[in-house]
Tab-separated table of C-alpha atoms in Angstrom:
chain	number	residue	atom	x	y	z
A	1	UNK	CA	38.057	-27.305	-17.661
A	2	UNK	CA	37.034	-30.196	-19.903
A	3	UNK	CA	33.707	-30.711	-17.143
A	4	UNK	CA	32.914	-27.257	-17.310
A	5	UNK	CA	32.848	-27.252	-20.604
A	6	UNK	CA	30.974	-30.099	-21.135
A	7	UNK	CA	27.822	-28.684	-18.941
A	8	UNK	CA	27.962	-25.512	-20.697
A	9	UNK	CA	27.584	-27.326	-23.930
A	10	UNK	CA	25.055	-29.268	-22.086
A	11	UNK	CA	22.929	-26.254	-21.348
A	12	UNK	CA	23.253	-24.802	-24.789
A	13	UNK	CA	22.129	-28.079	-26.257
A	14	UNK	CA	18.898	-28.852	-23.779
A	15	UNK	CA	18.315	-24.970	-24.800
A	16	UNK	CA	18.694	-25.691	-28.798
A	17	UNK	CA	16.619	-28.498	-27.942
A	18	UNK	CA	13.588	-27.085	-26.499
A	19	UNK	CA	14.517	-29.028	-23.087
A	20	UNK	CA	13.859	-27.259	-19.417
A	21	UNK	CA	16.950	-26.054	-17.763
A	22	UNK	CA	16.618	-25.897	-13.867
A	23	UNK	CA	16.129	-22.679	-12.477
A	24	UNK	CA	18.770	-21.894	-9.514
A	25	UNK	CA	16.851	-21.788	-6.203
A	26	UNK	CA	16.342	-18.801	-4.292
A	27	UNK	CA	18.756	-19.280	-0.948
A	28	UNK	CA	17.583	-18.298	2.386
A	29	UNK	CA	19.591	-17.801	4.892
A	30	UNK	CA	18.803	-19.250	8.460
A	31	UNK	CA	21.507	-18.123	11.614
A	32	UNK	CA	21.245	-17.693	15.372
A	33	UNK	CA	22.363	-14.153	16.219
A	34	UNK	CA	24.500	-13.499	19.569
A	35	UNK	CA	21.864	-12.789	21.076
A	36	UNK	CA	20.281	-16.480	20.697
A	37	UNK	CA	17.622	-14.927	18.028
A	38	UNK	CA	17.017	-17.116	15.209
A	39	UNK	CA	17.422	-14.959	12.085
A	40	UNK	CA	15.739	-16.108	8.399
A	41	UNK	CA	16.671	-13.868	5.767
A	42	UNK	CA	15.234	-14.080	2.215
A	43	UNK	CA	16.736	-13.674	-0.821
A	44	UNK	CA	15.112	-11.591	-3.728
A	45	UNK	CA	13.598	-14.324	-5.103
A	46	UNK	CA	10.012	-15.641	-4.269
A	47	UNK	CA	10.483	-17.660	-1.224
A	48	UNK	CA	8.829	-20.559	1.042
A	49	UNK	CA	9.624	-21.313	4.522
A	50	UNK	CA	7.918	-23.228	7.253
A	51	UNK	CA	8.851	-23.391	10.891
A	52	UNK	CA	7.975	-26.678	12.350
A	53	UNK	CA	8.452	-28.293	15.474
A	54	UNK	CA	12.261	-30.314	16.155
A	55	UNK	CA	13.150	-33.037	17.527
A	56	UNK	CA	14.685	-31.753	20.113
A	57	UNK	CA	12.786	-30.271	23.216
A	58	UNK	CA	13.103	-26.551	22.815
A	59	UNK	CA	14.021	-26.507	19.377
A	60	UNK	CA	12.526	-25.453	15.588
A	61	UNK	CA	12.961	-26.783	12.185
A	62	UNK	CA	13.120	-24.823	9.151
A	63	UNK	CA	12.361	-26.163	6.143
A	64	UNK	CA	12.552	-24.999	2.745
A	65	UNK	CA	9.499	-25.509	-0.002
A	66	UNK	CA	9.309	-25.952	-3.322
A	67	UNK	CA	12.190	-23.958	-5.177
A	68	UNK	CA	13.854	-22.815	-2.039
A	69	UNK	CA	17.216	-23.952	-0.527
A	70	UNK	CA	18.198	-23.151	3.215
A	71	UNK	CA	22.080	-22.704	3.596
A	72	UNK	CA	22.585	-23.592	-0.128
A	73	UNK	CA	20.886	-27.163	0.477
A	74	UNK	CA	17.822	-28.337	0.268
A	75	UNK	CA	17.994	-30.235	3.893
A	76	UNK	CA	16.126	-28.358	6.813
A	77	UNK	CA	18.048	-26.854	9.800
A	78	UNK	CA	17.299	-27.523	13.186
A	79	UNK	CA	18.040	-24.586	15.599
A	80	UNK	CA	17.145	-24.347	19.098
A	81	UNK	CA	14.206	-21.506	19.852
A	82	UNK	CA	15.066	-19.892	23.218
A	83	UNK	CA	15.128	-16.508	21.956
A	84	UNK	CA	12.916	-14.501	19.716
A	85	UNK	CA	12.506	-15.151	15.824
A	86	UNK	CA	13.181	-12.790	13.436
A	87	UNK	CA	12.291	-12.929	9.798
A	88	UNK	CA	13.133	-10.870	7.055
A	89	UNK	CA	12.152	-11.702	3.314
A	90	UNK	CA	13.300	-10.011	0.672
A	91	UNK	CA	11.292	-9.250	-3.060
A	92	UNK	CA	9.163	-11.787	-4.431
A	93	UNK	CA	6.088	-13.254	-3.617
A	94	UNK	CA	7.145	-15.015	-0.715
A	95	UNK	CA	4.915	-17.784	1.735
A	96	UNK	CA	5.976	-18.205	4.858
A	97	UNK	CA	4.281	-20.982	7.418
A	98	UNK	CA	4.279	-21.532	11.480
A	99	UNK	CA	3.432	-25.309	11.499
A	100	UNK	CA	1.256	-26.619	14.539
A	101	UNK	CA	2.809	-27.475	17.592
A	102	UNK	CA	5.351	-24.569	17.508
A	103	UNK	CA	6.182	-23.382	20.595
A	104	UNK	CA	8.626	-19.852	20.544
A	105	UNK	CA	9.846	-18.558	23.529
A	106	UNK	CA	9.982	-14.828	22.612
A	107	UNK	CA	8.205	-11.964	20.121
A	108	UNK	CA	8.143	-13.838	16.564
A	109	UNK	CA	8.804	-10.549	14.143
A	110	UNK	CA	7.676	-11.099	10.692
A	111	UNK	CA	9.078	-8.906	7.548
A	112	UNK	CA	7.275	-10.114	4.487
A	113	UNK	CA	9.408	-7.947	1.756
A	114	UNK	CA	8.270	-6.236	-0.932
A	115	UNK	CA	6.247	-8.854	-2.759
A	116	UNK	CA	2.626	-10.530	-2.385
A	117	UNK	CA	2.732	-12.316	0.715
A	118	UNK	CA	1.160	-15.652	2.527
A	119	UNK	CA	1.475	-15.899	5.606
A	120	UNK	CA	0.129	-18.412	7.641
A	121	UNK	CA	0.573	-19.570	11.481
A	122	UNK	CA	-1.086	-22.367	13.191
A	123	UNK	CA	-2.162	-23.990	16.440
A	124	UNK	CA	1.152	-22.539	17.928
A	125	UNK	CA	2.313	-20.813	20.773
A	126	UNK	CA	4.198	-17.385	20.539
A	127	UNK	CA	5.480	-16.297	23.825
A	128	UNK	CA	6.114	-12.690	23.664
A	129	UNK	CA	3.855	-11.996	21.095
A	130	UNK	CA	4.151	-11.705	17.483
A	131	UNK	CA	4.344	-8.313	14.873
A	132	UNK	CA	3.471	-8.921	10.912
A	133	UNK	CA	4.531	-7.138	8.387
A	134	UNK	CA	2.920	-7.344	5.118
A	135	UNK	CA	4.957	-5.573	1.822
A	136	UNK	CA	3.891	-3.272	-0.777
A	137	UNK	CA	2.037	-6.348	-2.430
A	138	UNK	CA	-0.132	-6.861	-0.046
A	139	UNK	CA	-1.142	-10.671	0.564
A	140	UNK	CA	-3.035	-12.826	3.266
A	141	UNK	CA	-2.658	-13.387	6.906
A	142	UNK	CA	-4.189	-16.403	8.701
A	143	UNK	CA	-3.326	-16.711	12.175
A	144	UNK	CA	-5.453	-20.130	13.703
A	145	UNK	CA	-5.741	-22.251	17.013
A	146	UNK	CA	-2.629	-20.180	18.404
A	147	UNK	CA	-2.167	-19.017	22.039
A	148	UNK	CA	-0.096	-15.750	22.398
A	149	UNK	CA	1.016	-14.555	25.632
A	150	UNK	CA	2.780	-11.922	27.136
A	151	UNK	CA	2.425	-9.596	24.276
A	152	UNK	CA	0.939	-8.184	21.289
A	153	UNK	CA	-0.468	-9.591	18.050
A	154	UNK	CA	0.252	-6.824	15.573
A	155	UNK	CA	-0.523	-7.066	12.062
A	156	UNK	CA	0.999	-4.075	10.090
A	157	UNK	CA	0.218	-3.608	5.984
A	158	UNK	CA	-0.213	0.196	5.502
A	159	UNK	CA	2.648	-0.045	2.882
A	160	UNK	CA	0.579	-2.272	0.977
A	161	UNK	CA	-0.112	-1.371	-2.798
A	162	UNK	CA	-2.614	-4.304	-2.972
A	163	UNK	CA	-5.516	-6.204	-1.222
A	164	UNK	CA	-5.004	-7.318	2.009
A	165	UNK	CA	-6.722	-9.970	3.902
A	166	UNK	CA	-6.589	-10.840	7.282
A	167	UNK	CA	-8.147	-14.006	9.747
A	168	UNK	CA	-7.642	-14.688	13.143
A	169	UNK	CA	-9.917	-17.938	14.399
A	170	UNK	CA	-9.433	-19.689	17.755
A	171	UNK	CA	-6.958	-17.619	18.983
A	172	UNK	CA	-5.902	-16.716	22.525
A	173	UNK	CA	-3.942	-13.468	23.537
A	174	UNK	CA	-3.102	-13.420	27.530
A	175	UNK	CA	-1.766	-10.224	28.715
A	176	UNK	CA	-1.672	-8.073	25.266
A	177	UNK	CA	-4.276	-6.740	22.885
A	178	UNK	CA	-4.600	-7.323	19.181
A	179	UNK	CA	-3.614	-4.368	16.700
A	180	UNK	CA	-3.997	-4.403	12.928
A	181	UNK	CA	-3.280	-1.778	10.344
A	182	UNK	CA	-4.638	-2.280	6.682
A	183	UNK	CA	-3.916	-0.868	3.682
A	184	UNK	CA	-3.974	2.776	2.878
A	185	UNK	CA	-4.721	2.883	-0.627
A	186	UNK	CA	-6.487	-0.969	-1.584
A	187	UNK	CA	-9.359	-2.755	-0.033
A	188	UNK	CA	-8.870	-4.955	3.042
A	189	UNK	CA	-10.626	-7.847	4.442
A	190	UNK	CA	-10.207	-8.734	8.074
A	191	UNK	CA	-12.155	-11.569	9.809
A	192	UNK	CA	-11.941	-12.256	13.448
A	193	UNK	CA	-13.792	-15.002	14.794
A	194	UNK	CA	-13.515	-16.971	18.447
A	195	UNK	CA	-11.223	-14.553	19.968
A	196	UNK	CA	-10.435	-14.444	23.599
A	197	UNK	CA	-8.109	-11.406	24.760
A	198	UNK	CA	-7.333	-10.603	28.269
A	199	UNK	CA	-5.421	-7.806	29.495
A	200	UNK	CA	-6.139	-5.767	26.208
A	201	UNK	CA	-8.024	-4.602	23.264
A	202	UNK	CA	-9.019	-4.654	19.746
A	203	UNK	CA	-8.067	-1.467	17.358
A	204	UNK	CA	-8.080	-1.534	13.866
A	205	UNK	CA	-7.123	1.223	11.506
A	206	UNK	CA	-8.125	0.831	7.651
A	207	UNK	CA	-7.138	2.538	4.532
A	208	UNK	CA	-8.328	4.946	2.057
A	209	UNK	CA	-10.523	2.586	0.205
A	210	UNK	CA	-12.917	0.031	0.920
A	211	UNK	CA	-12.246	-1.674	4.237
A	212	UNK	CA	-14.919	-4.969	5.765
A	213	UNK	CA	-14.593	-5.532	8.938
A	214	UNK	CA	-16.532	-8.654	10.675
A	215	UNK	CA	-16.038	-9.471	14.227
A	216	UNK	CA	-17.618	-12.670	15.554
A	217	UNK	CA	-17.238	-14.370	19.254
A	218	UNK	CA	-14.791	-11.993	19.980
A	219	UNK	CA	-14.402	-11.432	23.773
A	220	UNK	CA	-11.926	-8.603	25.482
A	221	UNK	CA	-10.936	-7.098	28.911
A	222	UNK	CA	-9.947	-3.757	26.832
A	223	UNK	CA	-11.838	-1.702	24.551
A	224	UNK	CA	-12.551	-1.632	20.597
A	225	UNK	CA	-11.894	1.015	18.232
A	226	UNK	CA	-12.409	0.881	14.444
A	227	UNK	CA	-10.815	3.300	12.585
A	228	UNK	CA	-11.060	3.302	8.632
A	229	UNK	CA	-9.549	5.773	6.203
A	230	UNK	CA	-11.663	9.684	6.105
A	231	UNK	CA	-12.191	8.000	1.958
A	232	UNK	CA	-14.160	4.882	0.673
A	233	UNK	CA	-16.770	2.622	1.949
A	234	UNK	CA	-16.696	0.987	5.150
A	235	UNK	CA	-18.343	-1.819	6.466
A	236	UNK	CA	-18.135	-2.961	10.242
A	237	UNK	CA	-20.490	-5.830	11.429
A	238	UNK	CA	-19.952	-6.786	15.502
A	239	UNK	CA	-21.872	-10.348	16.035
A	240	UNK	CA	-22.352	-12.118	19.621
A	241	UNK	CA	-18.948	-9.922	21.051
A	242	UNK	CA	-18.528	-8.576	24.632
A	243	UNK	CA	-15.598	-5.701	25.355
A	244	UNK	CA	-15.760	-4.564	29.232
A	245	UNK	CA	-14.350	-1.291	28.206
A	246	UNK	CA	-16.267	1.200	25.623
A	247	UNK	CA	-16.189	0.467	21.943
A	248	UNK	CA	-15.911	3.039	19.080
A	249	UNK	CA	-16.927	2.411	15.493
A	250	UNK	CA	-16.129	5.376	12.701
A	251	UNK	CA	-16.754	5.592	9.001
A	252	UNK	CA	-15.454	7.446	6.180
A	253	UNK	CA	-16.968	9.757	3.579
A	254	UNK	CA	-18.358	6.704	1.412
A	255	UNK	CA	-21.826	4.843	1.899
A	256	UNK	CA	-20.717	3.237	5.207
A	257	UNK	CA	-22.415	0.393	7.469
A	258	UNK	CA	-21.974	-0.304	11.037
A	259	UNK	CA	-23.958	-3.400	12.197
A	260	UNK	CA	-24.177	-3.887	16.215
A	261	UNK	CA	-25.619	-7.505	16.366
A	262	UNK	CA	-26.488	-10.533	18.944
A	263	UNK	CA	-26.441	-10.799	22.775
A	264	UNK	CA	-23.426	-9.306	23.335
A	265	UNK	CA	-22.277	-6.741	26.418
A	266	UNK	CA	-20.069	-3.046	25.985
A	267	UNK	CA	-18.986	-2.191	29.812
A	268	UNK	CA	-18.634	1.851	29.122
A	269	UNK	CA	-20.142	3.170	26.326
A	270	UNK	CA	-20.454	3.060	22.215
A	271	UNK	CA	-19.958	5.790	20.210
A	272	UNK	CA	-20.467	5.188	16.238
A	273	UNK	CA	-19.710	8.319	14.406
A	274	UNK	CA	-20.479	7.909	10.383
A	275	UNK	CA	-17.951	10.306	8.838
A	276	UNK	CA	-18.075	13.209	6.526
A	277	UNK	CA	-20.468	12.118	3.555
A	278	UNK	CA	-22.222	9.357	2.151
A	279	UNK	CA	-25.624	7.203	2.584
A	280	UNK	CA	-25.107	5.255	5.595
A	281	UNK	CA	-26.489	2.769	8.174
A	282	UNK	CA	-26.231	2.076	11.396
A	283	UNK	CA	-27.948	-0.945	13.423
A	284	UNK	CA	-27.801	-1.710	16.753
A	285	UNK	CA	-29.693	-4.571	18.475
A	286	UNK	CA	-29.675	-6.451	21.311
A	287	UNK	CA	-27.088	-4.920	23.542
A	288	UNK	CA	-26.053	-4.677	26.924
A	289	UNK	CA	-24.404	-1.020	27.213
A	290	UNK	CA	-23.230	0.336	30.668
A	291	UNK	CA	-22.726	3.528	29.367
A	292	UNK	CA	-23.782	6.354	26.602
A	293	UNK	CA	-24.867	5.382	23.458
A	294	UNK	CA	-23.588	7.978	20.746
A	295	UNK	CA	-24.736	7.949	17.035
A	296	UNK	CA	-23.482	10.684	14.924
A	297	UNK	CA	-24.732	10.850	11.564
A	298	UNK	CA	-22.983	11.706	8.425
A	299	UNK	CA	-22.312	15.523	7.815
A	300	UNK	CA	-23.733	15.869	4.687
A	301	UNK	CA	-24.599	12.818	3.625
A	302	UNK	CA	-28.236	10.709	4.956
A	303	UNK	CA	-28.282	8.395	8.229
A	304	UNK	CA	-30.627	5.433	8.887
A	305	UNK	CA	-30.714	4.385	12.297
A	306	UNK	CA	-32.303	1.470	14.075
A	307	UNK	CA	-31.831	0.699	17.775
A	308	UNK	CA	-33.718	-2.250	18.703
A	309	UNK	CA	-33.673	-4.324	22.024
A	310	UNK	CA	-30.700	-2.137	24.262
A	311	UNK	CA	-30.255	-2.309	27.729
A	312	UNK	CA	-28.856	1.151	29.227
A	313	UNK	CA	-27.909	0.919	32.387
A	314	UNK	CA	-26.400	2.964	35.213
A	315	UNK	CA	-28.298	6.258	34.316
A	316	UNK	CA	-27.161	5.778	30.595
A	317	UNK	CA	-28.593	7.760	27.688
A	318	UNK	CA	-28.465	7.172	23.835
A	319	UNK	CA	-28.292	10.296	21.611
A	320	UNK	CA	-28.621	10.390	17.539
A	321	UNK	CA	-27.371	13.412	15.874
A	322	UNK	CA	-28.452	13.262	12.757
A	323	UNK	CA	-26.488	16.651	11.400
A	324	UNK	CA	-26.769	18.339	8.665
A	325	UNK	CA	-27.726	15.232	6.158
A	326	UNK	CA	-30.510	14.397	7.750
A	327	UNK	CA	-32.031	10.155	7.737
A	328	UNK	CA	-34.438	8.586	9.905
A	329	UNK	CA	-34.179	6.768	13.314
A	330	UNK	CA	-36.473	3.584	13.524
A	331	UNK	CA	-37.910	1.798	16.627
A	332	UNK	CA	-35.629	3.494	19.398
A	333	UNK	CA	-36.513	0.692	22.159
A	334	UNK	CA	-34.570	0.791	25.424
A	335	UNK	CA	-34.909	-1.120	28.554
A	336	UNK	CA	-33.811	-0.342	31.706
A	337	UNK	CA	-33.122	3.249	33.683
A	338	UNK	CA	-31.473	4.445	30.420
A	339	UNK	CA	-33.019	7.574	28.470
A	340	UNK	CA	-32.746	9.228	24.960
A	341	UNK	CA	-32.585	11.793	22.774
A	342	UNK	CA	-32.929	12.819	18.615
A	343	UNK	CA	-31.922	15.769	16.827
């Protein structure tokens, strides 16, 4: 009794005294399930993790940052990773890290609460793919030098009340495709650059607001399809990227921009289709297309289309339909046994 008095008149008196007391660290708690899943689970606090490699083959680390604890204590926990990770943070803005050289044997499942979120994972390997969540405070994804087989990279923030911004760079995905969902009512940034994904796809489907889209490098066996929000401005730019199946690009009822750049090759058609309203433009250049070429102008709102340098081939047409807005199509140059058509 005499010691717990004595801190409690400790406290008061750093208190009286203008002193710091130590804020109590949020606890996270780290388990293997019966299954052999390793299980984080946040508190309601603003967390950090980071998963790091162990010393053991086979195994994980989890360490706490600054202001967390792991188990009540501040030491890390090794646990072996045989089965799939599952993480679940609470509120708070929470960070949560996959440090290089990770290697997890199973679908990595991400749950990033209901605060701002970082999250970031790299040069590791997820084996059974890996699906982000992102909270109602939106936050940042960066996802770097990893290889992901055997499943899907899914990125999920439609919840979010709050920019999101997403990066992939240097990243492999063997026998899944790559699916991200932004935010329906807040802006979102995604950037995907040096991409490789075989046995699958790219789709993307944006929010109400302003969604910017940039592709770069980006090689698939699968298709692409961009889907924003039928509100706000869009704005997708494809550099230098080759899909064997068809790609589709849509807009929303804002001034939107789609931007088909660079040497790149679509193996069965591209259909852009610019939405209900708005001034928008639409450039495509330099393209390989086996396939129809589609442009459908805004509804009501005016069109600008250039088509420069396209290769049709295999009896492949373009056709711009400008509607009922009206715009302008400049220097529609094809090569090869393709054919077109305004109106």
């Amino acid at each position: 009794m005499r010691h717990v008095a004595a801190c409690r008149w400790a406290l008061v008196a750093a208190w009286a005294a203008g002193l710091a007391v130590p804020a109590a660290a949020d606890d996270v708690k780290v388990a293997r399930d019966a299954k052999g899943a390793v299980r984080i689970t946040g508190s309601s606090g603003p967390d950090h993790v980071v998963v790091a490699p162990g010393a053991a083959a086979g195994s994980i680390t989890v360490e706490a940052g600054a202001g967390t604890t792991l188990n009540g204590a501040a030491d890390p926990v090794e646990i072996p990773a045989d089965g799939a990770l599952r993480v679940a943070l609470g509120d708070g803005d929470d960070v949560f890290e996959i440090r290089p050289g990770v290697d997890l044997a199973a679908l990595a499942r991400i749950d990033m609460g209901a605060g701002a979120a970082t999250v970031s994972v790299l040069d590791a390997t997820l084996r059974g793919g890996a699906d982000v969540r992102l909270p109602r405070g939106g936050g940042a994804v960066t996802i770097r030098d990893c290889t992901i087989t055997s499943g899907n990279l899914r990125v999920r923030a439609t919840d979010a009340a709050a920019t999101v911004n997403l990066t992939i760079e240097r990243t492999t995905l063997d026998a899944g495709s790559l699916v991200a969902e932004g935010a329906l009512d807040h802006a979102n940034v995604v950037r995907l650059r040096d991409v490789g994904i075989s046995g699958g796809g790219v789709t993307w489907r944006g929010g109400e607001m302003d969604d910017d889209l940039s592709l770069r490098f980006v090689s698939a066996t699968g298709r692409l399809s961009v889907t924003p929000g039928a509100r706000g401005r869009h704005k997708t730019v494809v550099t230098a990227c080759d899909f064997d199946e068809s790609a589709r690009v849509a807009g929303g009822a804002g001034d939107d921009t789609v931007e088909i750049r660079s040497p790149a090759l679509i193996g069965r058609g591209l259909t852009i289709d610019c939405g209900r309203a708005g001034t928008d433009v639409v450039v495509v250049e330099n393209q390989k297309i086996s396939g129809p070429l589609v442009v459908n102008g805004s509804k009501s709102g005016t069109t600008s289309v250039t088509l420069r340098s396209l290769e049709l081939s295999n009896g492949s047409h373009f056709a711009v339909r400008l509607r009922h807005g009206g715009g302008a199509v400049l220097q529609p140059v094809c090569d090869g046994d393709g054919r077109g058509e305004r109106r």
